[in-house]
Coordinates of C-alpha atoms in Angstrom, one line a residue:
M79 CA -35.9 -21.2 2.0
I80 CA -36.5 -17.9 0.4
G81 CA -40.0 -16.7 -0.3
K82 CA -41.3 -13.4 -1.5
I83 CA -44.1 -11.4 0.0
K84 CA -45.4 -8.1 -1.2
L85 CA -46.0 -5.3 1.2
K86 CA -47.9 -2.1 0.4
I87 CA -46.2 0.8 2.1
N88 CA -47.2 4.5 2.1
K89 CA -44.5 7.0 1.3
R90 CA -44.8 10.7 1.5
S91 CA -43.7 12.6 -1.6
A92 CA -42.1 16.0 -1.7
S93 CA -45.5 17.6 -2.2
D94 CA -46.9 15.7 0.8
V95 CA -49.2 13.7 -1.5
Q96 CA -49.7 10.2 -0.3
K97 CA -48.9 7.5 -2.9
K98 CA -49.0 3.8 -2.6
Q99 CA -46.0 1.9 -3.8
E100 CA -45.3 -1.8 -3.9
F101 CA -42.1 -3.2 -2.7
S102 CA -40.9 -6.7 -3.3
V103 CA -39.4 -7.7 0.0
E104 CA -37.3 -10.8 0.3
K105 CA -37.7 -12.8 3.4
S106 CA -34.8 -15.2 4.2
S107 CA -33.6 -17.3 7.1
L108 CA -31.2 -14.7 8.3
R109 CA -32.6 -11.1 8.5
G110 CA -29.6 -9.2 9.6
L111 CA -28.9 -6.3 7.4
P112 CA -30.7 -3.4 5.8
N113 CA -30.6 -2.5 2.1
Q114 CA -27.3 -0.8 1.2
D115 CA -29.2 2.3 -0.1
S116 CA -32.0 2.7 2.5
E117 CA -33.6 1.0 5.4
I118 CA -37.4 0.7 5.1
K119 CA -39.4 -0.1 8.3
T120 CA -42.3 -2.5 7.8
P121 CA -45.4 -2.2 9.8
N122 CA -45.1 -5.7 11.4
Q123 CA -41.4 -5.7 12.0
S124 CA -41.1 -8.1 14.9
S125 CA -37.4 -8.8 14.6
P126 CA -34.6 -6.2 14.9
L127 CA -32.9 -7.9 11.9
I128 CA -35.0 -7.4 8.8
K129 CA -33.6 -7.5 5.3
L130 CA -35.5 -5.9 2.5
K131 CA -33.4 -6.2 -0.6
K132 CA -30.6 -8.2 -1.9
S133 CA -27.2 -6.6 -2.4
R134 CA -26.4 -5.4 -5.8
P135 CA -23.9 -7.4 -7.7
V136 CA -20.3 -6.2 -7.5
V137 CA -19.4 -3.9 -10.4
L138 CA -15.7 -4.0 -11.3
G139 CA -13.4 -2.0 -13.5
Y140 CA -14.4 0.9 -15.7
R141 CA -18.1 0.4 -15.1
L142 CA -17.7 1.1 -11.4
L143 CA -15.5 4.2 -12.0
G144 CA -17.6 5.5 -14.9
E145 CA -20.8 5.4 -12.8
N146 CA -19.1 6.9 -9.7
W147 CA -16.8 9.8 -10.6
I148 CA -16.4 10.7 -6.9
L149 CA -14.9 7.3 -6.2
T150 CA -12.7 7.7 -9.2
L151 CA -11.5 11.0 -7.8
I152 CA -10.8 9.4 -4.4
L153 CA -8.9 6.5 -6.0
L154 CA -6.8 9.0 -8.0
A155 CA -6.0 10.9 -4.8
A156 CA -5.1 7.6 -3.0
T157 CA -2.9 6.6 -5.9
F158 CA -1.1 9.9 -6.0
L159 CA -0.5 9.9 -2.2
R160 CA 0.9 6.4 -2.3
F161 CA 3.2 6.7 -5.4
Y162 CA 4.4 10.4 -5.2
K163 CA 8.2 10.3 -4.4
L164 CA 7.9 6.6 -3.6
G165 CA 11.5 6.0 -4.5
T166 CA 12.9 8.4 -2.0
L167 CA 10.2 8.7 0.8
P168 CA 10.5 7.0 3.2
P169 CA 14.2 8.0 3.0
G170 CA 15.9 4.6 3.2
L171 CA 15.2 0.9 3.5
H172 CA 14.7 -0.6 6.9
P173 CA 16.5 -4.0 7.5
D174 CA 13.1 -5.6 8.1
E175 CA 12.1 -4.5 4.6
A176 CA 15.4 -5.6 3.2
A177 CA 14.9 -9.0 4.8
N178 CA 11.8 -9.4 2.6
G179 CA 14.1 -8.7 -0.4
L180 CA 16.6 -11.4 0.7
D181 CA 13.8 -13.9 0.9
I182 CA 12.8 -12.9 -2.7
I183 CA 16.4 -13.4 -3.8
S184 CA 16.2 -16.9 -2.3
M185 CA 13.2 -17.5 -4.6
F186 CA 15.3 -16.5 -7.6
D187 CA 18.5 -18.2 -6.7
A188 CA 17.6 -21.2 -4.6
H189 CA 14.0 -21.6 -5.9
K190 CA 12.9 -21.6 -2.3
F191 CA 9.2 -21.2 -2.2
A192 CA 7.6 -21.4 1.2
A193 CA 4.5 -20.4 3.3
I194 CA 6.7 -18.9 6.0
Y195 CA 10.2 -17.4 5.6
D196 CA 12.6 -17.0 8.5
T197 CA 15.3 -14.6 7.3
N198 CA 14.1 -12.2 9.9
G199 CA 12.1 -14.4 12.2
P200 CA 9.0 -16.4 10.9
R201 CA 7.0 -14.2 8.6
E202 CA 4.0 -15.0 6.4
A203 CA 5.0 -15.1 2.7
L204 CA 2.1 -13.9 0.6
F205 CA 3.3 -10.3 0.7
F206 CA 6.8 -11.3 -0.5
Y207 CA 5.5 -13.0 -3.6
L208 CA 3.7 -9.8 -4.5
Q209 CA 6.8 -7.8 -3.8
A210 CA 8.8 -10.2 -6.0
I211 CA 6.9 -9.3 -9.2
P212 CA 8.4 -5.7 -9.6
V213 CA 11.8 -6.9 -8.3
W214 CA 11.8 -9.7 -11.0
I215 CA 10.7 -7.3 -13.7
G216 CA 13.5 -4.8 -12.8
H217 CA 16.1 -7.5 -12.7
V218 CA 15.2 -9.3 -15.9
F219 CA 14.6 -6.2 -18.0
H220 CA 17.5 -4.2 -16.4
I221 CA 15.2 -1.4 -15.2
A222 CA 17.5 0.6 -12.9
A223 CA 14.7 2.2 -10.9
I224 CA 13.4 -1.2 -9.7
N225 CA 16.5 -3.4 -10.0
F226 CA 16.9 -4.3 -6.3
T227 CA 16.1 -0.8 -5.1
P228 CA 13.8 0.4 -2.2
L229 CA 11.3 1.3 -4.8
S230 CA 11.1 -2.2 -6.1
L231 CA 9.9 -3.4 -2.7
R232 CA 7.4 -0.6 -2.3
I233 CA 5.3 -0.8 -5.4
A234 CA 3.3 -3.8 -4.1
P235 CA 2.3 -2.2 -0.8
A236 CA 1.4 1.0 -2.6
I237 CA -1.0 -0.9 -4.9
I238 CA -2.4 -2.8 -1.9
G239 CA -3.0 0.5 -0.2
V240 CA -5.0 1.8 -3.2
L241 CA -7.0 -1.5 -3.3
T242 CA -7.8 -1.1 0.4
V243 CA -9.3 2.3 -0.3
W244 CA -11.5 0.7 -3.0
G245 CA -12.3 -2.2 -0.7
I246 CA -13.4 0.0 2.2
Y247 CA -15.8 1.8 -0.2
L248 CA -17.4 -1.6 -1.0
L249 CA -17.5 -2.6 2.7
G250 CA -19.0 0.7 3.9
K251 CA -21.6 0.6 1.1
E252 CA -22.5 -3.0 1.8
L253 CA -22.8 -2.5 5.6
F254 CA -24.7 0.8 5.4
N255 CA -25.0 2.9 2.3
K256 CA -23.1 4.7 -0.5
N257 CA -22.4 7.8 1.6
V258 CA -20.7 5.8 4.3
G259 CA -18.7 3.8 1.8
T260 CA -17.6 7.0 0.0
F261 CA -16.7 8.9 3.2
A262 CA -14.7 5.9 4.5
A263 CA -12.8 5.6 1.3
A264 CA -12.0 9.3 1.2
A265 CA -10.8 9.4 4.8
L266 CA -8.6 6.3 4.3
A267 CA -7.2 7.7 1.0
V268 CA -5.8 10.8 2.7
S269 CA -4.9 9.2 6.1
A270 CA -1.3 9.7 7.0
W271 CA -1.5 6.5 9.0
H272 CA -2.5 4.4 6.0
I273 CA -0.3 6.4 3.6
Q274 CA 2.8 5.5 5.6
F275 CA 2.0 1.8 5.7
S276 CA 1.2 1.9 2.0
R277 CA 4.6 3.3 1.3
N278 CA 6.9 1.0 3.3
G279 CA 7.7 -2.6 2.8
F280 CA 6.1 -4.2 5.8
R281 CA 3.6 -7.0 5.2
A282 CA 1.1 -5.7 7.7
I283 CA -0.4 -3.5 5.0
M284 CA -2.2 -6.6 3.6
A285 CA -4.1 -7.3 6.8
P286 CA -6.7 -4.5 6.4
L287 CA -7.4 -5.5 2.8
A288 CA -7.9 -9.2 3.8
L289 CA -10.2 -8.2 6.7
I290 CA -12.2 -5.8 4.5
F291 CA -13.0 -8.4 1.9
L292 CA -13.6 -11.1 4.5
F293 CA -16.4 -9.1 6.2
Y294 CA -17.6 -7.8 2.9
F295 CA -18.3 -11.3 1.7
I296 CA -19.6 -12.3 5.1
I297 CA -22.2 -9.5 5.0
R298 CA -23.1 -10.4 1.4
A299 CA -23.4 -14.1 2.3
L300 CA -25.7 -13.3 5.2
R301 CA -27.8 -10.9 3.1
N302 CA -28.0 -12.8 -0.1
G303 CA -27.3 -16.4 0.7
Q304 CA -25.2 -16.8 -2.4
T305 CA -22.7 -19.7 -2.5
R306 CA -20.1 -17.5 -4.2
D307 CA -20.2 -15.1 -1.3
Y308 CA -19.5 -17.9 1.2
L309 CA -16.6 -19.1 -1.0
G310 CA -15.3 -15.5 -1.2
A311 CA -15.4 -15.3 2.6
G312 CA -13.5 -18.6 2.8
V313 CA -10.8 -17.5 0.4
S314 CA -10.4 -14.1 2.1
L315 CA -10.2 -15.8 5.5
A316 CA -7.5 -18.2 4.3
L317 CA -5.5 -15.6 2.5
G318 CA -5.6 -13.4 5.6
F319 CA -3.6 -16.0 7.6
Y320 CA -0.8 -15.5 5.0
T321 CA -0.6 -11.7 5.6
Y322 CA 0.3 -10.7 9.1
L323 CA 0.5 -12.1 12.6
S324 CA -2.4 -10.0 14.0
F325 CA -4.9 -11.6 11.6
R326 CA -4.8 -14.8 13.7
V327 CA -7.3 -13.4 16.1
T328 CA -9.9 -12.9 13.4
P329 CA -11.7 -16.2 14.0
L330 CA -12.8 -14.7 17.4
V331 CA -14.8 -12.1 15.4
L332 CA -16.4 -14.8 13.3
F333 CA -17.3 -16.7 16.5
A334 CA -18.9 -13.6 18.0
I335 CA -21.0 -13.2 14.8
L336 CA -22.0 -16.9 14.9
V337 CA -23.2 -16.5 18.5
Y338 CA -25.2 -13.4 17.5
I339 CA -26.8 -15.3 14.7
F340 CA -27.6 -18.3 17.0
F341 CA -29.6 -16.0 19.3
T342 CA -31.4 -14.1 16.5
D343 CA -32.1 -16.8 13.8
R344 CA -31.4 -20.3 15.0
G345 CA -32.7 -21.8 11.8
F346 CA -29.9 -20.2 9.9
F347 CA -27.4 -22.9 10.5
R348 CA -29.7 -25.7 9.5
K349 CA -30.7 -24.0 6.3
N350 CA -27.2 -22.9 5.3
L351 CA -25.1 -25.8 6.5
K352 CA -24.0 -26.8 3.0
K353 CA -22.8 -23.2 2.2
I354 CA -21.0 -22.9 5.5
G355 CA -19.3 -26.1 4.6
Y356 CA -18.1 -24.6 1.3
L357 CA -16.6 -21.7 3.3
I358 CA -14.8 -24.1 5.7
V359 CA -13.5 -26.3 2.9
A360 CA -12.3 -23.3 0.9
T361 CA -10.4 -22.0 3.9
I362 CA -8.8 -25.3 4.7
V363 CA -7.7 -26.1 1.2
I364 CA -6.0 -22.7 0.7
M365 CA -4.4 -23.0 4.1
I366 CA -2.9 -26.4 3.5
P367 CA 0.7 -25.1 2.9
L368 CA 0.6 -23.0 6.0
L369 CA -0.8 -25.8 8.1
I370 CA 1.9 -28.2 6.8
H371 CA 4.5 -25.7 7.9
F372 CA 3.1 -25.3 11.4
V373 CA 3.0 -29.1 11.7
H374 CA 6.7 -29.3 10.9
V375 CA 7.7 -26.1 12.8
P376 CA 5.1 -25.6 15.6
A377 CA 7.3 -23.1 17.3
D378 CA 6.5 -20.6 14.6
L379 CA 2.9 -20.4 16.0
V380 CA 4.2 -18.7 19.2
A381 CA 7.4 -17.1 17.9
R382 CA 6.5 -13.6 19.2
S383 CA 5.4 -14.7 22.7
S384 CA 8.5 -13.1 24.3
T385 CA 6.8 -9.7 24.1
S386 CA 3.6 -10.9 25.7
I387 CA 2.2 -9.2 28.8
F388 CA 2.2 -12.6 30.4
N389 CA 6.0 -12.7 30.3
P390 CA 7.2 -11.6 33.8
V391 CA 10.4 -10.2 32.3
T392 CA 8.5 -7.6 30.2
N393 CA 5.2 -6.9 32.0
G394 CA 6.5 -4.8 34.8
G395 CA 5.4 -7.3 37.4
S396 CA 1.7 -7.4 36.6
A397 CA -0.1 -8.7 33.4
I398 CA -3.3 -7.0 34.5
G399 CA -1.5 -3.7 35.1
A400 CA 0.2 -4.0 31.7
F401 CA -3.2 -4.7 30.0
V402 CA -4.9 -1.7 31.6
S403 CA -1.9 0.6 30.7
N404 CA -2.0 -0.7 27.1
S405 CA -5.7 -0.1 26.9
V406 CA -5.4 3.5 28.0
K407 CA -2.5 4.2 25.6
T408 CA -4.3 2.5 22.8
I409 CA -7.5 4.6 23.2
G410 CA -5.4 7.7 23.4
M411 CA -3.4 6.9 20.2
F412 CA -6.2 8.1 17.9
N413 CA -6.6 11.6 19.3
F414 CA -3.8 12.4 21.7
S415 CA -0.5 10.5 21.7
G416 CA 0.3 8.1 18.9
D417 CA 3.1 5.7 18.0
Q418 CA 6.5 7.0 19.0
N419 CA 8.3 5.0 16.2
F420 CA 9.2 7.0 13.1
R421 CA 8.8 3.9 11.0
Q422 CA 5.1 4.0 11.8
N423 CA 4.2 7.6 12.6
V424 CA 5.6 11.1 13.1
A425 CA 6.7 10.2 16.6
G426 CA 4.0 10.9 19.2
E427 CA 1.4 12.6 17.0
P428 CA -2.1 11.3 17.1
M429 CA -2.8 8.6 14.4
L430 CA -5.9 10.6 13.2
D431 CA -6.2 14.2 12.4
I432 CA -8.6 16.2 14.6
F433 CA -11.5 16.1 12.1
I434 CA -11.5 12.4 11.6
G435 CA -10.6 11.7 15.2
I436 CA -13.7 13.4 16.5
L437 CA -16.0 11.9 13.9
M438 CA -14.7 8.4 14.8
W439 CA -16.1 8.7 18.3
V440 CA -19.4 9.9 17.0
G441 CA -19.5 6.7 15.0
V442 CA -18.6 4.7 18.1
A443 CA -21.5 6.3 20.0
I444 CA -23.9 5.5 17.1
S445 CA -22.7 1.9 17.1
L446 CA -23.1 1.5 20.8
I447 CA -26.7 2.9 20.6
R448 CA -27.6 0.6 17.8
F449 CA -25.6 -2.4 18.9
K450 CA -28.5 -4.8 18.5
K451 CA -28.2 -4.4 14.7
L452 CA -25.8 -6.8 13.1
E453 CA -23.9 -4.3 11.1
Y454 CA -23.1 -2.2 14.2
F455 CA -22.4 -5.3 16.3
I456 CA -19.8 -6.5 13.8
L457 CA -17.9 -3.2 14.2
L458 CA -18.1 -3.3 17.9
V459 CA -16.6 -6.8 18.1
W460 CA -14.1 -6.3 15.3
F461 CA -12.4 -3.3 17.0
P462 CA -11.5 -4.8 20.4
I463 CA -10.6 -8.2 19.1
L464 CA -8.2 -6.9 16.4
S465 CA -6.8 -4.7 19.1
L466 CA -5.6 -7.7 21.1
P467 CA -2.3 -8.1 19.2
E468 CA -1.4 -4.7 20.8
L469 CA -3.1 -5.0 24.1
L470 CA -1.4 -8.3 24.9
T471 CA 2.1 -7.2 24.1
S472 CA 4.3 -5.1 26.4
D473 CA 6.7 -3.2 24.2
G474 CA 6.3 -0.1 22.0
I475 CA 2.7 0.8 23.0
P476 CA 0.9 2.4 21.3
H477 CA 2.0 0.4 18.3
A478 CA 0.4 1.5 15.0
L479 CA 1.6 -1.6 13.1
R480 CA 0.0 -4.1 15.4
M481 CA -3.2 -2.0 15.2
V482 CA -3.6 -2.2 11.5
G483 CA -6.4 -4.6 11.8
V484 CA -8.7 -1.9 13.2
I485 CA -8.0 0.6 10.4
P486 CA -11.2 -0.4 8.5
V487 CA -13.4 0.0 11.6
V488 CA -11.9 3.3 12.5
F489 CA -12.6 4.8 9.1
V490 CA -16.1 3.3 8.8
W491 CA -16.9 4.8 12.2
S492 CA -15.6 8.2 11.1
A493 CA -17.8 7.9 8.0
L494 CA -20.9 7.0 10.1
G495 CA -20.1 10.0 12.3
L496 CA -19.9 12.4 9.4
E497 CA -23.1 11.2 7.8
W498 CA -24.9 11.6 11.1
V499 CA -23.5 15.2 11.6
L500 CA -24.5 16.2 8.1
S501 CA -28.0 14.7 8.4
R502 CA -28.5 17.0 11.4
I503 CA -27.8 20.2 9.4
K504 CA -31.1 21.3 8.0
Q505 CA -29.6 23.5 5.3
I506 CA -28.0 20.4 3.7
K507 CA -30.3 18.5 1.4
P508 CA -29.9 14.7 1.4
S509 CA -28.9 14.9 -2.3
Q510 CA -26.0 17.2 -1.3
T511 CA -24.7 15.1 1.6
L512 CA -22.3 12.9 -0.5
Y513 CA -20.7 15.8 -2.2
I514 CA -20.3 18.0 0.9
G515 CA -19.0 15.2 3.1
T516 CA -16.4 14.0 0.5
T517 CA -15.3 17.6 -0.1
L518 CA -14.8 18.3 3.6
I519 CA -12.7 15.1 4.0
L520 CA -10.5 15.7 1.0
I521 CA -9.9 19.3 1.9
I522 CA -9.5 19.1 5.7
S523 CA -8.0 15.7 6.2
G524 CA -6.3 15.7 2.8
A525 CA -4.3 18.8 3.8
A526 CA -3.5 17.4 7.2
G527 CA -2.4 14.0 5.9
F528 CA -0.2 15.5 3.1
Y529 CA 1.4 18.0 5.5
K530 CA 2.1 15.3 8.2
Y531 CA 3.7 12.7 5.8
F532 CA 5.2 14.7 3.0
V533 CA 6.3 17.9 4.8
K534 CA 6.7 17.2 8.5
F535 CA 7.9 13.5 8.5
P536 CA 10.9 14.0 6.2
S537 CA 12.0 17.1 8.0
Y538 CA 13.1 15.0 11.0
A539 CA 16.5 13.3 11.1
E540 CA 14.8 10.5 12.9
A541 CA 12.9 9.6 9.7
G542 CA 16.2 8.7 8.0
D543 CA 17.5 6.9 11.1
A544 CA 14.2 4.8 11.3
Y545 CA 14.7 3.6 7.7
A546 CA 18.5 3.0 7.7
E547 CA 19.2 5.8 5.3
D548 CA 22.9 5.3 6.1
M549 CA 22.9 1.7 4.8
V550 CA 21.1 2.7 1.7
Q551 CA 23.6 5.4 0.8
M552 CA 26.5 3.0 1.5
A553 CA 24.9 0.5 -0.8
Y554 CA 24.4 3.0 -3.6
D555 CA 28.1 4.0 -3.3
I556 CA 29.2 0.4 -3.2
N557 CA 27.3 -0.2 -6.5
T558 CA 29.4 2.5 -8.2
Q559 CA 32.8 0.9 -7.2
P560 CA 34.9 -0.8 -9.9
K561 CA 34.1 -4.5 -10.3
G562 CA 36.4 -6.7 -8.2
E563 CA 37.4 -4.0 -5.7
K564 CA 37.6 -5.2 -2.1
I565 CA 34.9 -3.7 0.1
I566 CA 35.4 -3.7 3.8
L567 CA 32.2 -3.1 5.7
I568 CA 32.4 -2.4 9.4
A569 CA 28.8 -2.6 10.4
G570 CA 26.3 -4.7 12.3
E571 CA 24.8 -7.8 10.8
Y572 CA 21.2 -6.6 11.1
G573 CA 21.7 -3.3 9.3
S574 CA 23.8 -4.9 6.6
K575 CA 20.7 -6.7 5.3
T576 CA 19.8 -3.5 3.5
I577 CA 23.2 -3.4 1.8
Q578 CA 22.9 -7.1 0.9
F579 CA 19.7 -6.5 -1.0
I580 CA 20.6 -3.3 -2.8
T581 CA 24.0 -4.6 -4.0
Y582 CA 22.7 -7.9 -5.1
S583 CA 22.8 -7.1 -8.8
T584 CA 26.4 -5.8 -8.8
K585 CA 27.7 -8.6 -6.6
P586 CA 30.6 -6.7 -5.0
D587 CA 33.3 -8.4 -3.0
I588 CA 32.2 -7.4 0.5
E589 CA 33.8 -8.5 3.8
R590 CA 31.6 -7.5 6.7
L591 CA 33.0 -7.5 10.2
E592 CA 32.4 -5.8 13.5
V593 CA 34.9 -3.8 15.5
S594 CA 35.9 -6.9 17.5
G595 CA 36.9 -8.6 14.2
I596 CA 39.2 -5.9 12.9
K597 CA 42.2 -7.4 14.6
D598 CA 42.0 -10.4 12.2
L599 CA 41.6 -8.2 9.1
K600 CA 44.3 -8.2 6.5
L601 CA 44.3 -4.9 4.5
P602 CA 44.7 -5.5 0.7
A603 CA 47.9 -4.1 -0.9
D604 CA 46.0 -2.7 -3.9
H605 CA 42.6 -0.9 -4.2
Y606 CA 40.1 -1.3 -1.5
K607 CA 37.4 0.8 0.2
I608 CA 36.3 0.9 3.9
Y609 CA 32.8 1.8 5.0
I610 CA 32.2 2.3 8.8
E611 CA 28.8 2.6 10.4
K612 CA 28.2 5.9 12.2
D613 CA 29.1 5.9 16.0
W614 CA 31.5 3.0 15.3
E615 CA 34.2 5.3 13.8
N616 CA 36.3 6.0 16.9
D617 CA 36.5 2.4 18.1
A618 CA 37.0 1.1 14.5
L619 CA 39.8 3.6 13.8
K620 CA 41.6 2.6 17.0
E621 CA 41.5 -1.1 15.9
L622 CA 42.5 -0.2 12.4
R623 CA 45.5 1.7 13.6
K624 CA 46.7 -1.5 15.4
I625 CA 46.9 -3.4 12.1
G626 CA 48.8 -0.6 10.3
F627 CA 46.0 1.7 8.9
K628 CA 47.4 5.2 9.0
R629 CA 44.9 7.1 6.9
S630 CA 42.0 9.4 7.9
L631 CA 38.3 8.8 7.4
T632 CA 35.9 10.9 5.4
A633 CA 32.5 11.7 6.9
I634 CA 29.7 11.2 4.3
P635 CA 26.6 13.5 4.8
S636 CA 23.0 12.8 4.0
P637 CA 21.8 14.2 0.6
R638 CA 18.6 15.3 2.4
D639 CA 19.8 17.2 5.4
Q640 CA 23.7 17.0 5.4
R641 CA 23.9 15.2 8.7
I642 CA 26.7 12.6 8.9
L643 CA 25.5 9.1 7.8
Y644 CA 28.7 7.1 7.8
Y645 CA 32.5 7.2 7.3
E646 CA 34.6 5.9 4.5
Y647 CA 38.2 5.5 3.3
D648 CA 39.0 4.9 -0.4
K649 CA 42.4 3.7 -1.4

């Protein structure tokens, strides 16, 4: 299947002296990708998809970092931006994050291990198992900082965020060259969009990592034909289905790639059928627990369909109109008006800083011009297909969380744009491109990303509201109460998930009720403490008066900005 031919190619040296060099060129059934370091045109190049050199083997660990100090610097920056003040920023623990913690508690107490958990609607479980590791360590070894705290649930996503930066370096280098991989990694490392998702406890952060390694192995498999790369693609594909709902559209990208290959190298399938079989088998075997769950609970496959644009209740009367409106808002989210939700953005600000935002569209233009080449074609189908989870829903648009699947494409495009711009500046030598480009990103985008997330974001009261800061502070105070003291919590069931998780280790005697249930409350004769959710205090106090409560309530301020978080009474 693979034969070697030797071509003699003339290359011009720096002194304009012609020298003949021999290149060993590998000729395989699929000729879709250029060498990761350079693309050499052959005289008789009849196909737009010519491959000249196999990918280099993956270098892991200290060897990779030792040979690439720039990547080491980028990973250190990514680590700092994802772990700095991680225990207090974001300022709270959203009930959706806390629900993950409650599922982890069910692993500890009830030994409930599942592919899908339903404490907060059906959610893929792989992320929860990773989150469980620091939670378990903190609990078993009595480490206060991670003993059922917000930090304990955020260590895993922070690590995943750093790994994604490393992964996009590998992908960019595999698709194009080292410059593109390095620029993409640098831009992602300092991106406020990715920093925010790396620091909260939402499982969506795993989707970009799974997608990156899926297409990294796909590219290597097409380039090298190695069985291990087909297996790596199968494993990445299967694990991706355990990450986040939006990943489920990924097979459409693979189908588009297969169609592309069919029209450019029809012999590929016949020659690589066995290896494709390995990919499929690896995918199915790893997905067995998930498939079994869907057989028993098929409703979980369409659990979020209520927000679809095809739902007449939510689409404003027209599915097509909703789709067009979503498309316009989605295109504008990168440069003009981003996600309005403080859990996912500093409300309304563009998802990209101006530098990366402009370079992204340069990369888009390059890809459109070169769409016949497989590496560009992949980006051009990846972006719209992984945008479908947003485009086909009708609430909260633009929605940065549903768009996490396009994050790798966005930053590879920006890297392509930067490389192209620098290549057009005559004063910059090719040997300087890597250093100048990385420096520009780390300085310009690094400053913008740090300011947006660490300075601007926490200055808003909405940041605390978005992450249930009130419930976290209540939980911390409950943990300090004497053991056995009665706790009366007047708050909603949804928000109280945060309190349930954080107070798990102290196991307080909590009676939760809503305002309508106060009439049936019997106040203890001895010590007790009442906590009341903000904005419930007036109605709650009226009902408490009816059952004989004659005391006044104390307003408890935020330790960040002194705004009132909740009310309490301590007898």
